[in-house]
mmCIF file of C-alpha atoms and ligand atoms in Angstrom:
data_model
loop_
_atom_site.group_PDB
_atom_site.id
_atom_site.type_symbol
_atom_site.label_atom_id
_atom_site.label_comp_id
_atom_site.label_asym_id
_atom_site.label_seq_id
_atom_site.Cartn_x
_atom_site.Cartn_y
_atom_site.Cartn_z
ATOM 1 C CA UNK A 1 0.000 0.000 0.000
ATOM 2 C CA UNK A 2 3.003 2.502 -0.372
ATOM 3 C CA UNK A 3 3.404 5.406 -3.283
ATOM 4 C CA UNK A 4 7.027 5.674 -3.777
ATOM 5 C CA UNK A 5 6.250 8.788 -5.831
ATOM 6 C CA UNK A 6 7.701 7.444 -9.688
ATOM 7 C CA UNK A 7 6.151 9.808 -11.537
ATOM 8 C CA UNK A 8 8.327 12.558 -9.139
ATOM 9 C CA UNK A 9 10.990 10.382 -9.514
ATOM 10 C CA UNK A 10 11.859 9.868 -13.185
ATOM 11 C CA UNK A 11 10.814 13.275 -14.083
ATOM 12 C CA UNK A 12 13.512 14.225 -11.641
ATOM 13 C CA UNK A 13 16.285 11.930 -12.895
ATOM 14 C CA UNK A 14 15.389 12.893 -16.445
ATOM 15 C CA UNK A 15 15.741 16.635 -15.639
ATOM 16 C CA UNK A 16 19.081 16.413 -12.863
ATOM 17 C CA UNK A 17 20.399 13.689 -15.534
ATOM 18 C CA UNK A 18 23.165 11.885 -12.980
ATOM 19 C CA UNK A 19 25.440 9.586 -13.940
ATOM 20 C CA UNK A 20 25.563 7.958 -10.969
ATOM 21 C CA UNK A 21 23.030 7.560 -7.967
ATOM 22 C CA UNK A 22 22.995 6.232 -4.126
ATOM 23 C CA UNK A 23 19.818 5.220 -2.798
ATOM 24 C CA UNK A 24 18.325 5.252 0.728
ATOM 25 C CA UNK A 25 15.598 3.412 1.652
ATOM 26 C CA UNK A 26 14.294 4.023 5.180
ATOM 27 C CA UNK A 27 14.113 0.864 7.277
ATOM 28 C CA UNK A 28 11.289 -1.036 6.064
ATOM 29 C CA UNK A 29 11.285 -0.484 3.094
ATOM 30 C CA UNK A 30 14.632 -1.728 2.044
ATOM 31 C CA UNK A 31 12.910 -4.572 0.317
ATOM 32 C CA UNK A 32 11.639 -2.642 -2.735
ATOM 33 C CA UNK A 33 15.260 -2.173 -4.045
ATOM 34 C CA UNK A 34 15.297 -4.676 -6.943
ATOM 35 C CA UNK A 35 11.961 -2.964 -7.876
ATOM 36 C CA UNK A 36 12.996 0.187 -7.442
ATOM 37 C CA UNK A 37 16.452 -0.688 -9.798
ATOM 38 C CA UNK A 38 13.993 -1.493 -12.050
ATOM 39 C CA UNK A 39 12.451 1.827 -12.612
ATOM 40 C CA UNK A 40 16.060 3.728 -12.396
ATOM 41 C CA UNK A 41 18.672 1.638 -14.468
ATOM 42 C CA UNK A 42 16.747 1.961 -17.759
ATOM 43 C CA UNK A 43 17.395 5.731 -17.818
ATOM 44 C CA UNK A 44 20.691 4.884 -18.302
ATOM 45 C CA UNK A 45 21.723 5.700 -14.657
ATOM 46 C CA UNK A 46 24.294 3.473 -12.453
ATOM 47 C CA UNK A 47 22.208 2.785 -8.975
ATOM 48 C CA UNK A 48 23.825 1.583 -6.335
ATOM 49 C CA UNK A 49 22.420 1.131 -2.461
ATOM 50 C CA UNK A 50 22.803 2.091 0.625
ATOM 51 C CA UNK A 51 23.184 -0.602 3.148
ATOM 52 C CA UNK A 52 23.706 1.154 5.958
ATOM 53 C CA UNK A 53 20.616 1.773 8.071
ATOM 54 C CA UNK A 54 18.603 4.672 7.850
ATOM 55 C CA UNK A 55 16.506 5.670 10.640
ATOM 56 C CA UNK A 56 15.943 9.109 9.934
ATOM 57 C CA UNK A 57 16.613 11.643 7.183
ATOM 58 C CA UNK A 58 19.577 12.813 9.445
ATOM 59 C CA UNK A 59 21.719 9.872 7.927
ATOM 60 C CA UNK A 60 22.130 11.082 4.591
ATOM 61 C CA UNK A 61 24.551 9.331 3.411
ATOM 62 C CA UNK A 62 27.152 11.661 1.692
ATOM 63 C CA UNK A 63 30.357 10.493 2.773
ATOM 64 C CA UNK A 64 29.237 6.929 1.206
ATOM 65 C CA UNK A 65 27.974 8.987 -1.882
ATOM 66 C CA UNK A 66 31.620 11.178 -2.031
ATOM 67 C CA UNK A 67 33.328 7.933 -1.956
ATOM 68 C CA UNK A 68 31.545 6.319 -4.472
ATOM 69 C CA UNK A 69 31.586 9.185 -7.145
ATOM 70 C CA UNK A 70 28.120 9.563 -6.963
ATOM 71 C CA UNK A 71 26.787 12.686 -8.371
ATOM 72 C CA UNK A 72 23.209 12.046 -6.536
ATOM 73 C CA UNK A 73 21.682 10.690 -3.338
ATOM 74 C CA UNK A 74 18.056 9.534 -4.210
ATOM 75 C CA UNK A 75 16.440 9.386 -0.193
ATOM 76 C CA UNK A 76 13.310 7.058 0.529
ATOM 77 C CA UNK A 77 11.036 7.516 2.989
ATOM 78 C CA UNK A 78 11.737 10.561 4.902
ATOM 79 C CA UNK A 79 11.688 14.786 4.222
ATOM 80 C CA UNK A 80 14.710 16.853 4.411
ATOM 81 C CA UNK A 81 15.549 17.351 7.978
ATOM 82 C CA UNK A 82 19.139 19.541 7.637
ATOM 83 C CA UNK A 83 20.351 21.173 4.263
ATOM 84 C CA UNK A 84 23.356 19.474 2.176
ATOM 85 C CA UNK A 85 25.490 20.691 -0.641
ATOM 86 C CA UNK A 86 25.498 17.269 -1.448
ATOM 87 C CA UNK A 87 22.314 16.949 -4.161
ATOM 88 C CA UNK A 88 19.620 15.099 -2.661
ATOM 89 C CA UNK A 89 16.700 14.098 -3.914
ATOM 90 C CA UNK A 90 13.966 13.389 -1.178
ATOM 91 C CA UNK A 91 10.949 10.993 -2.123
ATOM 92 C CA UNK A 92 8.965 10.842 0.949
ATOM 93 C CA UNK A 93 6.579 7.913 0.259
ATOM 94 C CA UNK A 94 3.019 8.086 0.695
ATOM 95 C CA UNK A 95 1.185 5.637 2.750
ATOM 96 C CA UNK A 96 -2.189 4.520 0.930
ATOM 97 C CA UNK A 97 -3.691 3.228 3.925
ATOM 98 C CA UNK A 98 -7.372 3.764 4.246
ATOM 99 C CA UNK A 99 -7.362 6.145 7.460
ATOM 100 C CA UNK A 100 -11.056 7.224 7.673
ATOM 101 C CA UNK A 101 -11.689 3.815 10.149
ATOM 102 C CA UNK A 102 -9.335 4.196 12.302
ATOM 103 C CA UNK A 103 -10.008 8.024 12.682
ATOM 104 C CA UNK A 104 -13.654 6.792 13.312
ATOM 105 C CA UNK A 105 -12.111 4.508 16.559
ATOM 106 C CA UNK A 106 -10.142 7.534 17.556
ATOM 107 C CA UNK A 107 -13.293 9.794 18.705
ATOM 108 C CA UNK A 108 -14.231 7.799 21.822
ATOM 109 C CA UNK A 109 -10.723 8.329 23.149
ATOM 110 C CA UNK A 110 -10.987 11.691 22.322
ATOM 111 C CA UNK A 111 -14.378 12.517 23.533
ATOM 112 C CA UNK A 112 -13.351 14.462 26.533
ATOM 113 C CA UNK A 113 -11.464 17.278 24.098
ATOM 114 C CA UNK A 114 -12.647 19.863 21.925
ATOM 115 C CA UNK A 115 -9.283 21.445 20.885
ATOM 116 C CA UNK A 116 -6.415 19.285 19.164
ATOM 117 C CA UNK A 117 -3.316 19.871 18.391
ATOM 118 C CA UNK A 118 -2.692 17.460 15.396
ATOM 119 C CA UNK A 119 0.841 15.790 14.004
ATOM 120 C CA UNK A 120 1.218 13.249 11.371
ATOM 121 C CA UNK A 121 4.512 11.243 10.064
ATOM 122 C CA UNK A 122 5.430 12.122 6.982
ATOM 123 C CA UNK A 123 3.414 9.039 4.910
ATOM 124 C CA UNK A 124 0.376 10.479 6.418
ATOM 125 C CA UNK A 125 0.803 14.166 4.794
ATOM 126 C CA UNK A 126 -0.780 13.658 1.460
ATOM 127 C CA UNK A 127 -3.675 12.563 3.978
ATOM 128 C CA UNK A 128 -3.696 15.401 5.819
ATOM 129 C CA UNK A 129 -7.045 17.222 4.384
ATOM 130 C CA UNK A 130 -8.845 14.583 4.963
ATOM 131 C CA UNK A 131 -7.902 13.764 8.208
ATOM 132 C CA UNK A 132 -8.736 17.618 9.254
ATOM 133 C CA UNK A 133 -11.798 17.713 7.610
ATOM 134 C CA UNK A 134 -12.835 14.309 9.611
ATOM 135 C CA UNK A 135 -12.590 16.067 12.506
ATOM 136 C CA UNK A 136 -13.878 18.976 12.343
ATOM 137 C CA UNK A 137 -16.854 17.391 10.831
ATOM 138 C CA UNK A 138 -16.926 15.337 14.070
ATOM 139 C CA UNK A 139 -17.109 19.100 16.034
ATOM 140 C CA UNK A 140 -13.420 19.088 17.517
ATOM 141 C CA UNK A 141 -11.109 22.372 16.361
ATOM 142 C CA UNK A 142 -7.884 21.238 14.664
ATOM 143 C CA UNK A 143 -4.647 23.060 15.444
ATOM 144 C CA UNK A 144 -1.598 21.918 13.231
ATOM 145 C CA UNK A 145 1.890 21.868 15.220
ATOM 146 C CA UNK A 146 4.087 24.355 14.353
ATOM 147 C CA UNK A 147 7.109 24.092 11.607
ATOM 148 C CA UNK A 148 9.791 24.592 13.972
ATOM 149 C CA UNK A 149 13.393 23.115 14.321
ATOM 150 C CA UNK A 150 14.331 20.196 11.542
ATOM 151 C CA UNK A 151 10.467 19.438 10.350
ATOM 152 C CA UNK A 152 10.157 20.029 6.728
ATOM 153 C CA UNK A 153 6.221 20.958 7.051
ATOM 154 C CA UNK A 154 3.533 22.303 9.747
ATOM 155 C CA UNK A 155 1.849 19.207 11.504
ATOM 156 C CA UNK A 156 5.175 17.132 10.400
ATOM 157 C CA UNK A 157 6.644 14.910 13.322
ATOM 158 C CA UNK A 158 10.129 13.793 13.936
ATOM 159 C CA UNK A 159 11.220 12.348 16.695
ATOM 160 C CA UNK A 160 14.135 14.379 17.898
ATOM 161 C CA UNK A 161 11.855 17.638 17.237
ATOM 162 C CA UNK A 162 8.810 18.696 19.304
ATOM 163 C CA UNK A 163 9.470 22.397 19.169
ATOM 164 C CA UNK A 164 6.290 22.572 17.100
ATOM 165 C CA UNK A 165 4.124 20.875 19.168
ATOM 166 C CA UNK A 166 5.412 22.860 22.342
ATOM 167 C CA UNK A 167 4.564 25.804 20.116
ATOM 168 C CA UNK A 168 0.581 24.966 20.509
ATOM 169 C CA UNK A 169 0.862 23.568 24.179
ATOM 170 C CA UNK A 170 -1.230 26.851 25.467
ATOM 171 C CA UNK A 171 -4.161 26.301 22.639
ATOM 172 C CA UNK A 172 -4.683 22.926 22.858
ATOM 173 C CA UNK A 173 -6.446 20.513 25.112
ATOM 174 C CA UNK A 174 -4.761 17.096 24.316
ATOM 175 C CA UNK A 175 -2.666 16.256 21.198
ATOM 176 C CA UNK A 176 -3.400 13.517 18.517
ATOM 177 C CA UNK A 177 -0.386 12.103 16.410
ATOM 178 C CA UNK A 178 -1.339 10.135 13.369
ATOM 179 C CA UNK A 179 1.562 7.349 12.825
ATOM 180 C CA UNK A 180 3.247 5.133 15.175
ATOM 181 C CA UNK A 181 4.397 4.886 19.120
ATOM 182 C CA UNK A 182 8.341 6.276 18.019
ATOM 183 C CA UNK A 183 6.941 10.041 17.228
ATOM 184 C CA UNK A 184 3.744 9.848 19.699
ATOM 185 C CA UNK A 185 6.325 8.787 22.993
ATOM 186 C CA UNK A 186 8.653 10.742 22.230
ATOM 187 C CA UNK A 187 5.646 13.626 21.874
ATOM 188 C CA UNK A 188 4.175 12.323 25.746
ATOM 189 C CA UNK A 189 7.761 12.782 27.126
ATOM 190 C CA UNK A 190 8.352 16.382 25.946
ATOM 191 C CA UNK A 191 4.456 17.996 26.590
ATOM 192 C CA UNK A 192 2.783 18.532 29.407
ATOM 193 C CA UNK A 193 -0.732 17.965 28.071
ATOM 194 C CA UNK A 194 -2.256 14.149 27.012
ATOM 195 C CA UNK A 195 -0.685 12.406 23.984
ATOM 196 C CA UNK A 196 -3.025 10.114 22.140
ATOM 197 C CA UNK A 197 -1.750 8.187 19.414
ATOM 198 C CA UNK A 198 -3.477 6.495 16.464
ATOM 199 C CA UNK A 199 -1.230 3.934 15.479
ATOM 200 C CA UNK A 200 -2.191 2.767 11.686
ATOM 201 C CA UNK A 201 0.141 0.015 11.973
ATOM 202 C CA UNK A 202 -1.281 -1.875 14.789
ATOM 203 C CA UNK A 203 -4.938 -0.885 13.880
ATOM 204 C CA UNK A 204 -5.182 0.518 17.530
ATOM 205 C CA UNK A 205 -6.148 4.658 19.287
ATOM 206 C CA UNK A 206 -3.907 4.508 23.114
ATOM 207 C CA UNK A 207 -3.313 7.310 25.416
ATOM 208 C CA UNK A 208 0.413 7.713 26.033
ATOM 209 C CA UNK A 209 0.157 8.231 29.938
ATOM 210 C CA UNK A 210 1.448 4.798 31.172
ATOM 211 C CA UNK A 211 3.999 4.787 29.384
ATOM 212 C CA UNK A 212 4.945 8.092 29.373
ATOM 213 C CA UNK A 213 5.361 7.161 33.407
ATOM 214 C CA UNK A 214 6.923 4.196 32.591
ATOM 215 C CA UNK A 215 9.824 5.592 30.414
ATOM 216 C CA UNK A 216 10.257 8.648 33.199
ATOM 217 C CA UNK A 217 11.281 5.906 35.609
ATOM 218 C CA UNK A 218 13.807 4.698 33.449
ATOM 219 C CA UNK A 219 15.095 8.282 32.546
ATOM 220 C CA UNK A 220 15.519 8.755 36.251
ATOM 221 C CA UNK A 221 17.357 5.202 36.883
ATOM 222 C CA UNK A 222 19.641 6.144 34.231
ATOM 223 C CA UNK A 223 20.367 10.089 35.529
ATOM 224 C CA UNK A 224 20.999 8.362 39.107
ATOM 225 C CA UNK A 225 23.419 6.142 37.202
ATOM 226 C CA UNK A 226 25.640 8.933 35.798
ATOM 227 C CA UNK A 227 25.484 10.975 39.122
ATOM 228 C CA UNK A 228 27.575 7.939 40.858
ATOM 229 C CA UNK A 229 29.736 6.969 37.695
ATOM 230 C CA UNK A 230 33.464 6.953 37.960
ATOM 231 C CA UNK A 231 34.014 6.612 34.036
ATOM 232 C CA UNK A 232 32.397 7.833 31.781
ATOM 233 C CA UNK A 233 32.077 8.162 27.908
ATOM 234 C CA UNK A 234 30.953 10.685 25.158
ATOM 235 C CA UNK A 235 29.468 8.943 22.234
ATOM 236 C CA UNK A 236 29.629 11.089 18.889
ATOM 237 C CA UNK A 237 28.581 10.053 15.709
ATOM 238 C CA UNK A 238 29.586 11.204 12.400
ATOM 239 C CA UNK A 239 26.118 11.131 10.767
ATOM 240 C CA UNK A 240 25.975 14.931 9.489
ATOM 241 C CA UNK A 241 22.166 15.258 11.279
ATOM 242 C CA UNK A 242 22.814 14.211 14.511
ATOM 243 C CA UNK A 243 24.964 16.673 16.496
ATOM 244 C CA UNK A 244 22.756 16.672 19.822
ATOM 245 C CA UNK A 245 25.060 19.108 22.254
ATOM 246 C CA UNK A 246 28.717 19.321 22.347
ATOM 247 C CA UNK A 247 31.437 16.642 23.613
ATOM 248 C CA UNK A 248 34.206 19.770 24.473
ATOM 249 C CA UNK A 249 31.560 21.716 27.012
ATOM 250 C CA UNK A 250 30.308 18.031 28.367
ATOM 251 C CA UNK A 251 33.827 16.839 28.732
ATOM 252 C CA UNK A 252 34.407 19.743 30.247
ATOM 253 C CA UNK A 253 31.568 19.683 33.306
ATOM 254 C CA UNK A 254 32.597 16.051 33.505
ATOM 255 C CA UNK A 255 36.225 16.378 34.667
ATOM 256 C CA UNK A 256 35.251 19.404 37.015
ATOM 257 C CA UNK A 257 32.608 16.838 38.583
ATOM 258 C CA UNK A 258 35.602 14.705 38.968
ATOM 259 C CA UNK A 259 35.035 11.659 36.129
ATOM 260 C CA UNK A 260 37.347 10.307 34.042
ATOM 261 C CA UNK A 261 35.772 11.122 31.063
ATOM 262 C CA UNK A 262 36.619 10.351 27.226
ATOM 263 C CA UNK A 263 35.171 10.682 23.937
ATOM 264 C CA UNK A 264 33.981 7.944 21.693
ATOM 265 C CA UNK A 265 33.300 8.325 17.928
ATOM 266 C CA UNK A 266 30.747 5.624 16.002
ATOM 267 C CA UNK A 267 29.482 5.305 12.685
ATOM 268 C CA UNK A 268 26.462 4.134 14.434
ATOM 269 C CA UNK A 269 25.882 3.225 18.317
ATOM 270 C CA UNK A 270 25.215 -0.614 18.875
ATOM 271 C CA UNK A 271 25.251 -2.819 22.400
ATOM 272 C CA UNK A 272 28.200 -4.900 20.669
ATOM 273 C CA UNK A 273 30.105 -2.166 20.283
ATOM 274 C CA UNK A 274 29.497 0.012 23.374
ATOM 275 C CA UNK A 275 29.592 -3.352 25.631
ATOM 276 C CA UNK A 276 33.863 -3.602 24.525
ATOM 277 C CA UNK A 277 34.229 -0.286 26.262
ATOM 278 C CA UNK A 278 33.347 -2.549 29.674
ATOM 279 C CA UNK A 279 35.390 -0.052 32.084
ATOM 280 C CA UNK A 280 32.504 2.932 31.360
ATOM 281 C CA UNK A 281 29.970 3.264 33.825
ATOM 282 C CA UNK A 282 28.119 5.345 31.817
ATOM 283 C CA UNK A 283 27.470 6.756 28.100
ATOM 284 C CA UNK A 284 26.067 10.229 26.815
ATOM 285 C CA UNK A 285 25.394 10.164 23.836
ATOM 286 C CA UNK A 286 25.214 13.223 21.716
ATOM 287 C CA UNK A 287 23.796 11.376 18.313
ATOM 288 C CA UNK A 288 19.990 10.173 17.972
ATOM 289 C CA UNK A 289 18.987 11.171 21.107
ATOM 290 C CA UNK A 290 15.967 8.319 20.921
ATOM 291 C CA UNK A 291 18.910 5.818 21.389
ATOM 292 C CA UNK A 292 18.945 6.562 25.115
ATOM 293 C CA UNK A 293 15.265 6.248 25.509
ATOM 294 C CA UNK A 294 14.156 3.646 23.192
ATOM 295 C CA UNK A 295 16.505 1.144 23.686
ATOM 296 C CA UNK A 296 16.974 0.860 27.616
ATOM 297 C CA UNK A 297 17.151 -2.576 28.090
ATOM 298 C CA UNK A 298 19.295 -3.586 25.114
ATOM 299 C CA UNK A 299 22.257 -1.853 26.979
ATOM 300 C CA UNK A 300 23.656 -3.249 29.990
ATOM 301 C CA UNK A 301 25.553 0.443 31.103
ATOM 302 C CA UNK A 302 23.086 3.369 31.361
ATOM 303 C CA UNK A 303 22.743 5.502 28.103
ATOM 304 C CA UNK A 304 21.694 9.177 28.347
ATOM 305 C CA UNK A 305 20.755 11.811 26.081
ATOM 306 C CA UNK A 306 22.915 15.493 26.620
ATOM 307 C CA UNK A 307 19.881 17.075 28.086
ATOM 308 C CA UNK A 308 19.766 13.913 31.030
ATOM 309 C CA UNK A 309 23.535 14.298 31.522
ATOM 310 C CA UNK A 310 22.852 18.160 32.326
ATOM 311 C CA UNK A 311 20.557 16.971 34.951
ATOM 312 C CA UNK A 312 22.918 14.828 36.444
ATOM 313 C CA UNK A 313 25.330 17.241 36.446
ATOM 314 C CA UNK A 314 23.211 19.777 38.303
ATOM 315 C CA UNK A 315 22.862 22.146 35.822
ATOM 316 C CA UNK A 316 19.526 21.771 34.844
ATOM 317 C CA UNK A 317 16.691 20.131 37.067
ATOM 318 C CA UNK A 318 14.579 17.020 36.636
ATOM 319 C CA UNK A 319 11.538 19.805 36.265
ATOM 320 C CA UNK A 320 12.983 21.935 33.766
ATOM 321 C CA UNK A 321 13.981 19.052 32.202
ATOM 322 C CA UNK A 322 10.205 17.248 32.028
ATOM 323 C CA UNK A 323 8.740 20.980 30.996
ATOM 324 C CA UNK A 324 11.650 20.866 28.008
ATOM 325 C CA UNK A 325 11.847 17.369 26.773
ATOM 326 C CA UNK A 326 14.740 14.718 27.310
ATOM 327 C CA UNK A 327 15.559 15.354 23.256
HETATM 328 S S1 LIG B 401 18.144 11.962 15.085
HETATM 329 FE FE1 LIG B 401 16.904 10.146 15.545
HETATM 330 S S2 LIG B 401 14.852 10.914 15.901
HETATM 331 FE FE2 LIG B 401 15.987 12.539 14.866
HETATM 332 S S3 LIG B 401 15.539 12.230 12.702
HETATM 333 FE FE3 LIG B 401 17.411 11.105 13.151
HETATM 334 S S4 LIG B 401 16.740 9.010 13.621
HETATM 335 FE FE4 LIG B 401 14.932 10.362 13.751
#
């Protein structure tokens, strides 16, 4: 049921005329590739693909592209999220999902609110009239989140960017994310007023409360865990979109709290290869900050995003911390 956008796409090759291409496909949809070969080679154009993963559009991949004389990077499944000199072309993929039953379930969990602040990911966008018009038919007033930060469009969600939905906080009685539990969590953890998500992939409308108080537990396990670390490390990575705070000022407030602290640079973050530094009590790291929170219990040392480490550090609190986000 997904639009990968062809028509876009070979009007674009056939007008930027590149020799050479890399594609990225977002995880999930790394299976079309042969198809997606298909429509590409008989322009005449060398395709080659990424197999590196791809999470968000902050991994373009242009040190892959550089290296493989590329003179285009062709991105699936995600809108531009930082500007490149590299030449990108963005194909965001539309989801052809029928949404209108699924909105339908969403009113009864809803009922108690009159004013919504609305966010979709980005297969929902070519949706988005639609989904509006559904509910203000169904007497609620729609408020679009903001385009603030890396989103490429108002009422676009990412999950390292909730600027825009801050924005609306004030007008809005609860907020409704169209999409999955990645952008609606990480939405719970940096607002103050009730997430609920309509997940299209698991046919299901859930307030994000409990486990918006689950995952603050954790946060605060992990922020305990620093405080009492002897050793700790700075994890960088060199994807050109993730840059979330900086290792000299953390290093920095590390040593004067009196940890031996180093810096660690990763193509990409993984247990196996954080578990070889075993000596580290504790890892901040300053790429995808939805490492730290999503993936808790596949690391055996604490992992915490540069906002947590501040806390830890005394110089931010746990409150301005909850009213800010851990992103
Ligand atoms: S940094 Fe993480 S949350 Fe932000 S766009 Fe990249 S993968 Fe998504």
């Amino acid at each position: 049921m997904l639009d990968f956008e062809k028509e876009k796409l070979l009007r674009e090759l056939r007008r930027r005329k590149p020799k050479r291409v890399l594609v990225q496909l977002a995880e999930g949809i790394k299976k079309h590739a042969p198809e997606i070969s298909g429509w590409i080679e008989p322009l005449g154009i060398e395709v080659i693909f990424s197999g590196e993963t791809c999470w968000g559009a902050c991994s373009i991949a242009v040190q892959e592209a550089e290296a493989l004389n590329c003179d285009l990077i062709i991105h699936f499944g995600h809108a531009e999220f930082i500007s490149s000199k590299f030449p990108i072309l963005y194909i965001e993929v539309k989801d052809l999902l029928d949404l209108k039953p699924i909105l339908k379930k969403s009113l009864k969990e809803l009922n108690k609110f009159k004013t919504i602040g609305l966010s979709f990911s980005i297969q929902h966008r070519h949706d988005l009239k639609n989904i509006v018009s559904f509910y203000r038919k169904n007497g609620k007033k729609v408020i679009l989140s903001k385009k603030v930060g890396n989103v490429a469009y108002e009422g676009h969600i990412v999950g390292c960017q909730y600027g825009g939905l801050k924005a609306i906080q004030e007008d809005v009685e609860a907020f409704l994310i169209i999409g999955n539990q990645f952008h609606s969590m990480g939405a719970s953890l940096a607002l103050e007023k009730p997430v609920v998500l309509v997940d299209v992939y698991n046919d299901n409308v859930r307030s994000m409360r409990g486990l918006r108080e689950k995952i603050l537990k954790q946060r605060a396990i992990s922020i305990e865990k620093l405080r009492e670390a002897e050793n700790v490390a700075i994890i960088v990575e060199i994807k050109p979109g993730q840059k979330f705070g900086s290792p000299k000022f953390l290093l920095q407030k590390l040593k004067e709290a009196g940890k031996n602290a180093i810096v660690i640079t990763m193509s990409e973050m993984t247990p196996d290869k954080v578990m070889n530094f075993y000596n580290i009590d504790a890892f901040i790291e300053l790429a995808c900050p939805r490492i730290a929170l999503d993936d808790f219990y596949k690391y055996e040392k604490p992992i915490l995003t540069f906002r947590e480490s501040l806390v830890a550090l005394g110089i931010k609190s746990w409150e301005e911390t909850l009213k800010t986000g851990f992103v």
